[in-house]
Short mmCIF file of C-alpha atoms in Angstrom, two decimals:
data_model
loop_
_atom_site.label_atom_id
_atom_site.label_comp_id
_atom_site.label_asym_id
_atom_site.label_seq_id
_atom_site.Cartn_x
_atom_site.Cartn_y
_atom_site.Cartn_z
CA MET A 1 15.72 -74.97 -33.82
CA ASN A 2 12.32 -76.58 -33.51
CA ARG A 3 10.50 -75.22 -30.46
CA LEU A 4 9.66 -78.79 -29.44
CA PHE A 5 13.31 -79.88 -29.61
CA THR A 6 13.89 -82.04 -26.62
CA LEU A 7 15.13 -80.52 -23.39
CA ALA A 8 17.27 -83.60 -23.04
CA LEU A 9 19.79 -82.19 -25.51
CA LEU A 10 20.12 -78.75 -23.98
CA PRO A 11 23.03 -79.59 -21.68
CA PHE A 12 25.04 -80.82 -24.66
CA LEU A 13 24.36 -77.73 -26.73
CA CYS A 14 26.06 -75.43 -24.23
CA LEU A 15 29.48 -74.11 -25.15
CA GLY A 16 32.25 -76.56 -24.43
CA GLN A 17 30.01 -79.61 -24.01
CA PRO A 18 30.52 -82.65 -26.28
CA ARG A 19 27.67 -83.79 -28.49
CA PRO A 20 25.70 -86.77 -27.20
CA PRO A 21 26.34 -90.20 -28.68
CA ALA A 22 23.90 -91.24 -31.39
CA VAL A 23 21.00 -93.51 -30.51
CA GLN A 24 18.72 -95.34 -32.91
CA SER A 25 15.08 -94.29 -32.65
CA PRO A 26 12.56 -95.40 -33.65
CA GLU A 27 13.79 -98.90 -34.45
CA VAL A 28 11.18 -101.04 -36.23
CA HIS A 29 11.85 -104.74 -35.68
CA PRO A 30 10.97 -107.60 -38.08
CA ASP A 31 8.04 -108.64 -35.87
CA ARG A 32 6.66 -105.04 -36.17
CA SER A 33 7.43 -104.17 -32.60
CA VAL A 34 9.13 -100.78 -32.25
CA THR A 35 11.78 -99.51 -29.83
CA PHE A 36 12.03 -95.83 -28.98
CA ARG A 37 15.12 -94.32 -27.35
CA LEU A 38 16.02 -90.92 -25.98
CA LEU A 39 19.29 -89.82 -24.42
CA SER A 40 18.35 -87.61 -21.50
CA PRO A 41 20.62 -88.30 -18.49
CA LYS A 42 19.23 -85.46 -16.37
CA ALA A 43 15.53 -86.16 -16.91
CA ALA A 44 13.50 -87.46 -13.98
CA ALA A 45 10.76 -89.08 -16.10
CA VAL A 46 10.21 -89.66 -19.81
CA GLN A 47 7.02 -90.93 -21.44
CA LEU A 48 6.01 -91.96 -24.95
CA THR A 49 2.84 -90.33 -26.27
CA GLY A 50 0.99 -90.44 -29.58
CA ASP A 51 -1.57 -92.41 -31.55
CA LEU A 52 0.28 -95.69 -31.03
CA VAL A 53 -0.46 -95.78 -27.27
CA LYS A 54 -3.80 -95.27 -25.54
CA SER A 55 -2.19 -93.32 -22.70
CA PRO A 56 1.33 -91.99 -21.99
CA ALA A 57 3.72 -94.93 -21.56
CA ALA A 58 6.60 -94.70 -19.09
CA MET A 59 10.09 -95.27 -20.51
CA GLU A 60 12.99 -96.83 -18.59
CA ARG A 61 16.43 -95.28 -18.10
CA ASP A 62 19.70 -97.23 -18.41
CA THR A 63 23.05 -96.44 -16.79
CA ALA A 64 24.12 -94.31 -19.77
CA GLY A 65 21.08 -92.04 -19.44
CA VAL A 66 19.22 -93.52 -22.42
CA TRP A 67 15.48 -93.90 -21.91
CA SER A 68 13.77 -96.63 -23.93
CA ILE A 69 10.56 -98.53 -24.46
CA THR A 70 9.46 -101.28 -26.86
CA ILE A 71 5.82 -101.58 -27.89
CA GLY A 72 3.88 -103.71 -30.32
CA PRO A 73 3.72 -105.54 -32.56
CA LEU A 74 1.83 -102.77 -34.40
CA ARG A 75 -0.46 -103.01 -37.37
CA PRO A 76 1.24 -101.76 -40.56
CA ASP A 77 0.51 -98.04 -40.73
CA LEU A 78 1.92 -94.55 -40.36
CA TYR A 79 2.18 -93.47 -36.71
CA SER A 80 2.84 -90.19 -34.95
CA TYR A 81 4.48 -89.78 -31.55
CA ARG A 82 6.35 -87.48 -29.18
CA PHE A 83 8.19 -87.77 -25.92
CA SER A 84 7.17 -86.10 -22.70
CA VAL A 85 10.34 -85.11 -20.84
CA ASP A 86 9.49 -84.09 -17.28
CA GLY A 87 6.10 -82.99 -18.56
CA VAL A 88 7.39 -81.04 -21.58
CA ALA A 89 6.51 -82.24 -25.11
CA ALA A 90 9.56 -83.04 -27.23
CA ILE A 91 10.26 -84.50 -30.66
CA ASP A 92 12.63 -87.41 -31.18
CA PRO A 93 16.04 -85.94 -32.17
CA SER A 94 17.09 -89.28 -33.66
CA ASN A 95 14.15 -89.53 -36.07
CA GLN A 96 15.40 -88.66 -39.56
CA THR A 97 12.02 -88.67 -41.30
CA ARG A 98 10.00 -85.56 -42.10
CA PRO A 99 8.08 -84.63 -40.11
CA ALA A 100 10.18 -86.01 -37.26
CA THR A 101 7.06 -86.92 -35.30
CA MET A 102 6.12 -89.79 -37.63
CA PHE A 103 7.33 -93.24 -38.64
CA ALA A 104 6.01 -96.14 -40.69
CA VAL A 105 5.52 -99.78 -39.82
CA PRO A 106 5.67 -101.48 -43.24
CA GLY A 107 3.29 -104.19 -44.36
CA GLU A 108 3.53 -106.85 -47.05
CA GLY A 109 2.94 -104.34 -49.83
CA PRO A 110 2.79 -100.60 -50.44
CA ALA A 111 0.37 -98.59 -48.34
CA ILE A 112 -2.16 -96.18 -49.79
CA TYR A 113 -0.18 -93.21 -48.35
CA ASP A 114 3.22 -94.38 -49.69
CA MET A 115 5.17 -92.57 -52.38
CA ARG A 116 4.74 -94.92 -55.35
CA PRO A 117 6.11 -94.83 -58.91
CA VAL A 118 2.88 -93.35 -60.31
CA PRO A 119 2.05 -89.94 -61.85
CA HIS A 120 1.95 -87.30 -59.13
CA GLY A 121 -0.11 -84.19 -58.71
CA GLU A 122 1.04 -80.92 -57.20
CA LEU A 123 0.45 -79.29 -53.85
CA HIS A 124 0.17 -75.50 -53.91
CA GLN A 125 0.26 -72.92 -51.12
CA ARG A 126 -1.76 -69.87 -52.01
CA TRP A 127 -2.16 -66.65 -50.04
CA TYR A 128 -5.29 -64.59 -50.51
CA MET A 129 -6.94 -61.56 -49.00
CA SER A 130 -10.17 -62.59 -47.29
CA LYS A 131 -12.55 -59.70 -47.85
CA SER A 132 -15.13 -61.20 -45.51
CA LEU A 133 -12.63 -61.36 -42.63
CA ASP A 134 -10.39 -58.47 -43.73
CA THR A 135 -7.19 -60.47 -43.30
CA LEU A 136 -4.55 -62.32 -45.27
CA ARG A 137 -5.05 -66.09 -45.20
CA ARG A 138 -3.52 -69.22 -46.73
CA VAL A 139 -5.08 -72.16 -48.52
CA PHE A 140 -3.49 -75.41 -49.74
CA VAL A 141 -4.65 -76.76 -53.10
CA TYR A 142 -3.97 -80.17 -54.63
CA THR A 143 -4.13 -80.46 -58.41
CA PRO A 144 -4.10 -83.95 -59.99
CA PRO A 145 -1.50 -85.42 -62.36
CA ASP A 146 -1.67 -83.91 -65.86
CA TYR A 147 -3.77 -81.05 -64.52
CA GLU A 148 -2.50 -78.76 -67.27
CA ARG A 149 -3.78 -81.13 -69.94
CA GLY A 150 -7.26 -81.62 -68.55
CA ALA A 151 -10.46 -79.68 -69.02
CA ARG A 152 -12.32 -78.97 -65.75
CA TYR A 153 -12.31 -81.03 -62.61
CA PRO A 154 -14.63 -81.76 -59.68
CA VAL A 155 -13.54 -80.12 -56.44
CA LEU A 156 -13.44 -81.29 -52.83
CA TYR A 157 -13.17 -78.80 -49.97
CA LEU A 158 -11.32 -80.72 -47.26
CA LEU A 159 -11.29 -79.34 -43.70
CA HIS A 160 -8.86 -79.96 -40.84
CA GLY A 161 -9.48 -80.58 -37.14
CA ALA A 162 -9.22 -78.51 -34.00
CA GLY A 163 -5.75 -77.30 -33.07
CA SER A 164 -4.43 -77.85 -36.61
CA ASP A 165 -4.21 -75.67 -39.68
CA GLU A 166 -4.47 -75.82 -43.46
CA SER A 167 -1.18 -77.77 -43.74
CA SER A 168 -2.26 -80.73 -41.61
CA TRP A 169 -3.96 -82.76 -44.34
CA SER A 170 -0.76 -82.70 -46.40
CA GLU A 171 1.74 -83.08 -43.53
CA SER A 172 -0.03 -85.64 -41.35
CA GLY A 173 -2.73 -86.88 -43.72
CA ARG A 174 -0.52 -87.34 -46.82
CA VAL A 175 -3.52 -86.34 -48.84
CA ASN A 176 -1.63 -85.79 -52.09
CA LEU A 177 -0.05 -89.26 -52.05
CA ILE A 178 -3.34 -90.95 -51.17
CA LEU A 179 -5.11 -89.20 -54.04
CA ASP A 180 -2.25 -89.88 -56.48
CA ASN A 181 -2.44 -93.58 -55.69
CA LEU A 182 -6.24 -93.79 -55.89
CA ILE A 183 -6.22 -92.03 -59.26
CA ALA A 184 -3.45 -94.33 -60.54
CA GLU A 185 -5.45 -97.38 -59.41
CA GLY A 186 -8.44 -96.18 -61.42
CA LYS A 187 -10.62 -95.80 -58.31
CA LEU A 188 -10.91 -92.02 -58.18
CA LYS A 189 -11.74 -89.41 -60.78
CA PRO A 190 -8.99 -86.78 -61.03
CA LEU A 191 -10.05 -83.83 -58.88
CA VAL A 192 -8.91 -80.61 -57.24
CA VAL A 193 -8.78 -80.58 -53.42
CA VAL A 194 -8.91 -77.33 -51.47
CA MET A 195 -7.74 -77.18 -47.84
CA PRO A 196 -8.54 -73.85 -46.14
CA TYR A 197 -7.76 -72.63 -42.64
CA GLY A 198 -10.61 -73.74 -40.38
CA TYR A 199 -10.64 -70.83 -37.95
CA ALA A 200 -12.02 -67.41 -38.77
CA TYR A 201 -9.91 -65.94 -35.96
CA PRO A 202 -6.58 -67.53 -34.97
CA PRO A 203 -5.84 -68.40 -31.34
CA GLY A 204 -4.73 -65.36 -29.41
CA SER A 205 -6.68 -62.84 -31.45
CA PRO A 206 -9.31 -60.77 -29.60
CA LEU A 207 -12.21 -62.30 -31.51
CA ALA A 208 -11.07 -65.87 -30.79
CA GLY A 209 -12.19 -65.71 -27.17
CA GLY A 210 -14.91 -64.31 -24.99
CA ALA A 211 -18.66 -64.63 -25.24
CA ASP A 212 -20.07 -66.23 -28.39
CA ALA A 213 -16.56 -67.18 -29.59
CA MET A 214 -17.69 -70.51 -31.09
CA LYS A 215 -20.63 -68.90 -32.85
CA ARG A 216 -18.37 -66.14 -34.18
CA GLN A 217 -15.78 -68.66 -35.40
CA ARG A 218 -18.40 -70.75 -37.16
CA ALA A 219 -20.09 -67.81 -38.87
CA GLY A 220 -16.77 -66.25 -39.87
CA PHE A 221 -15.40 -69.48 -41.31
CA ASN A 222 -18.56 -70.07 -43.33
CA ARG A 223 -18.38 -66.55 -44.76
CA ASP A 224 -14.73 -66.95 -45.73
CA LEU A 225 -15.40 -70.33 -47.36
CA MET A 226 -18.43 -69.23 -49.34
CA GLU A 227 -17.55 -65.61 -50.12
CA ASP A 228 -13.78 -65.84 -50.57
CA VAL A 229 -12.36 -69.36 -50.93
CA ILE A 230 -14.90 -70.84 -53.35
CA PRO A 231 -14.85 -67.76 -55.65
CA LEU A 232 -11.03 -67.78 -55.55
CA VAL A 233 -10.91 -71.44 -56.56
CA GLN A 234 -13.51 -70.95 -59.28
CA ALA A 235 -11.46 -68.08 -60.74
CA ALA A 236 -7.95 -69.47 -60.36
CA TYR A 237 -8.36 -73.21 -61.02
CA ARG A 238 -10.02 -75.23 -63.74
CA VAL A 239 -12.84 -76.68 -61.65
CA GLN A 240 -16.39 -77.38 -62.68
CA PRO A 241 -18.59 -74.57 -61.33
CA ASP A 242 -21.77 -76.42 -60.40
CA ARG A 243 -22.87 -78.08 -57.15
CA ASP A 244 -22.99 -81.51 -58.81
CA HIS A 245 -19.20 -81.44 -58.98
CA ARG A 246 -18.53 -79.88 -55.56
CA ALA A 247 -18.09 -81.75 -52.25
CA VAL A 248 -17.14 -80.82 -48.70
CA ALA A 249 -15.58 -83.14 -46.10
CA GLY A 250 -13.56 -82.82 -42.94
CA LEU A 251 -12.29 -84.45 -39.78
CA SER A 252 -13.25 -83.72 -36.16
CA LEU A 253 -13.99 -79.96 -36.00
CA GLY A 254 -13.74 -79.90 -39.78
CA GLY A 255 -16.17 -82.82 -39.99
CA ALA A 256 -18.74 -80.84 -38.03
CA GLN A 257 -18.06 -77.79 -40.20
CA ALA A 258 -18.50 -79.88 -43.35
CA LEU A 259 -21.83 -81.28 -42.16
CA GLY A 260 -22.96 -77.84 -41.01
CA VAL A 261 -22.16 -75.90 -44.15
CA GLY A 262 -22.81 -78.77 -46.54
CA LEU A 263 -26.25 -79.73 -45.26
CA THR A 264 -27.46 -76.13 -45.05
CA HIS A 265 -26.22 -75.11 -48.49
CA PRO A 266 -27.46 -77.65 -51.03
CA GLU A 267 -27.09 -74.96 -53.69
CA LEU A 268 -23.31 -75.25 -53.21
CA PHE A 269 -22.61 -78.89 -52.32
CA SER A 270 -24.01 -82.21 -53.53
CA ARG A 271 -21.72 -84.46 -51.49
CA VAL A 272 -20.91 -84.20 -47.78
CA ALA A 273 -18.71 -86.30 -45.48
CA GLY A 274 -17.95 -86.10 -41.76
CA LEU A 275 -14.91 -88.01 -40.50
CA SER A 276 -15.20 -88.39 -36.71
CA PRO A 277 -17.19 -85.13 -36.64
CA ALA A 278 -17.19 -83.11 -33.41
CA LEU A 279 -20.89 -82.37 -33.67
CA GLY A 280 -20.92 -80.05 -30.68
CA ALA A 281 -18.95 -77.55 -32.76
CA VAL A 282 -22.11 -76.81 -34.74
CA THR A 283 -25.00 -78.11 -32.60
CA SER A 284 -24.21 -76.64 -29.18
CA ALA A 285 -25.83 -73.44 -28.00
CA GLU A 286 -22.38 -71.82 -27.88
CA ALA A 287 -21.92 -72.58 -31.59
CA GLY A 288 -25.31 -71.36 -32.68
CA GLY A 289 -27.32 -74.52 -32.15
CA LEU A 290 -27.69 -75.94 -35.68
CA ASP A 291 -30.59 -78.42 -35.55
CA PHE A 292 -29.83 -81.45 -37.71
CA LYS A 293 -33.19 -83.01 -36.80
CA ALA A 294 -34.97 -80.08 -38.40
CA LEU A 295 -32.78 -80.42 -41.50
CA ALA A 296 -33.64 -84.12 -41.73
CA ALA A 297 -37.37 -83.59 -41.20
CA ASP A 298 -37.93 -83.66 -44.96
CA ALA A 299 -35.99 -86.79 -45.85
CA LYS A 300 -37.30 -86.86 -49.41
CA LYS A 301 -35.91 -83.38 -50.02
CA VAL A 302 -32.53 -84.22 -48.46
CA ASN A 303 -32.25 -87.49 -50.36
CA GLY A 304 -33.00 -85.69 -53.60
CA GLU A 305 -30.42 -82.96 -52.98
CA TYR A 306 -27.39 -85.03 -51.95
CA LYS A 307 -25.66 -87.68 -53.98
CA LEU A 308 -23.65 -88.82 -50.96
CA LEU A 309 -23.82 -88.23 -47.22
CA TRP A 310 -21.05 -90.14 -45.43
CA VAL A 311 -20.34 -90.34 -41.69
CA GLY A 312 -17.69 -92.43 -39.94
CA CYS A 313 -16.11 -92.82 -36.51
CA GLY A 314 -13.89 -95.24 -34.57
CA THR A 315 -15.27 -97.23 -31.66
CA ASP A 316 -12.44 -96.05 -29.36
CA ASP A 317 -13.12 -92.40 -30.22
CA THR A 318 -14.62 -90.32 -27.41
CA LEU A 319 -17.01 -88.92 -30.04
CA PHE A 320 -18.23 -92.35 -31.12
CA GLN A 321 -21.56 -92.42 -29.28
CA SER A 322 -22.57 -88.93 -30.44
CA VAL A 323 -21.68 -89.70 -34.06
CA LYS A 324 -23.41 -93.08 -33.97
CA SER A 325 -26.51 -91.40 -32.50
CA PHE A 326 -26.39 -88.87 -35.33
CA SER A 327 -26.34 -91.71 -37.85
CA GLY A 328 -29.24 -93.35 -35.98
CA MET A 329 -31.23 -90.12 -36.18
CA LEU A 330 -30.63 -90.01 -39.94
CA ASP A 331 -31.81 -93.61 -40.23
CA ALA A 332 -34.93 -92.91 -38.18
CA SER A 333 -35.68 -89.88 -40.35
CA GLY A 334 -35.24 -91.87 -43.56
CA VAL A 335 -32.19 -89.89 -44.70
CA LYS A 336 -29.99 -92.03 -46.92
CA HIS A 337 -26.36 -92.02 -45.86
CA VAL A 338 -23.28 -94.22 -45.44
CA TRP A 339 -22.38 -95.05 -41.84
CA ARG A 340 -18.81 -96.30 -41.33
CA GLU A 341 -18.01 -97.81 -37.96
CA SER A 342 -14.39 -98.86 -37.50
CA ASP A 343 -11.95 -99.66 -34.75
CA GLY A 344 -9.49 -97.00 -33.63
CA ALA A 345 -9.61 -93.67 -31.87
CA HIS A 346 -9.57 -89.97 -32.73
CA THR A 347 -6.34 -90.10 -34.74
CA TRP A 348 -4.83 -89.86 -38.20
CA LEU A 349 -4.68 -93.66 -38.27
CA ASN A 350 -8.42 -93.54 -39.00
CA TRP A 351 -8.62 -90.30 -40.97
CA ARG A 352 -6.15 -91.40 -43.65
CA ARG A 353 -8.12 -94.65 -44.07
CA TYR A 354 -11.41 -92.78 -44.16
CA LEU A 355 -10.15 -90.40 -46.85
CA ALA A 356 -8.97 -93.33 -48.97
CA GLU A 357 -12.40 -94.91 -48.56
CA VAL A 358 -14.67 -91.91 -48.99
CA ALA A 359 -12.89 -90.05 -51.82
CA PRO A 360 -13.77 -92.69 -54.47
CA GLN A 361 -17.37 -92.57 -53.22
CA LEU A 362 -17.50 -88.80 -53.59
CA PHE A 363 -16.14 -88.84 -57.15
CA PRO A 364 -15.77 -92.41 -58.47
CA ALA A 365 -13.77 -92.98 -61.62
CA SER A 366 -16.05 -93.50 -64.60
#
């Protein structure tokens, strides 16, 4: 049973207790408002949380013990949510989608992340022994449609955010469907996408805490990426081996990692993108204090080395001012880059859109 399975159902799972009556949740109405319901007769308070509300929203209980709330109308998109039952996070037991924390509000036509009747690539899980970290690790790899028939492909190293892992871009980001659709539309060159684990040391391990933990994490991740992951991909997949066909991008923590490793290793990467980058993860003293101003001091050199530098952030994101200031510093230094300011907060609602926008700029179809 999922560890986030709602506490509301526990009384009914005990021996001799009848199962609770079914409730419909989430229910998307024609006007794009959405009703959420949870049967939890013994709960004292239930709230709705997720990227569809700015703060936890209180739900109301009826006489049958069903808590409910209706919000919206919502913009057509793919949303994630959970319930908070007396302060404990819980998934919606009535949601039949996978993962059960998501639902779609449909628009007039298919969305970029929808499963469409187009050729589809494959998503691989691959375990490898990281020699630099002396541990077994996992990487997800997307290969495009007709991969077996092609020659060699450009490659994008795509990094996840804090608190997530190497599966998040496929589970929450729907990266494979977005790329399938962009390739089918003739907007994106077929490519290989590599999604590694963004922490050198997983939470709970001795090296994940204590003094210099952020610096240790950053240095360890960079070593694993450059000494283990890239050589593995070069050996096991038909990717083009030169920097001109290699890009790195990421969201939040991964966005900062992408900017950090990408802008300090022009011999490896020619294209770099930060999606809502948490710049403190590479610029703070605790992380080693990477100085982007020093890197941008020679704008002519930077402009000659990178074919694309892309930075974006939502205006409701708590990181917005720091990312906008970073873009302003690049402008003042004469560093050519794309600055994407959008609405929205620090959520997948933006990151899926950003990926769909930036991927064709990294490797446009010829």
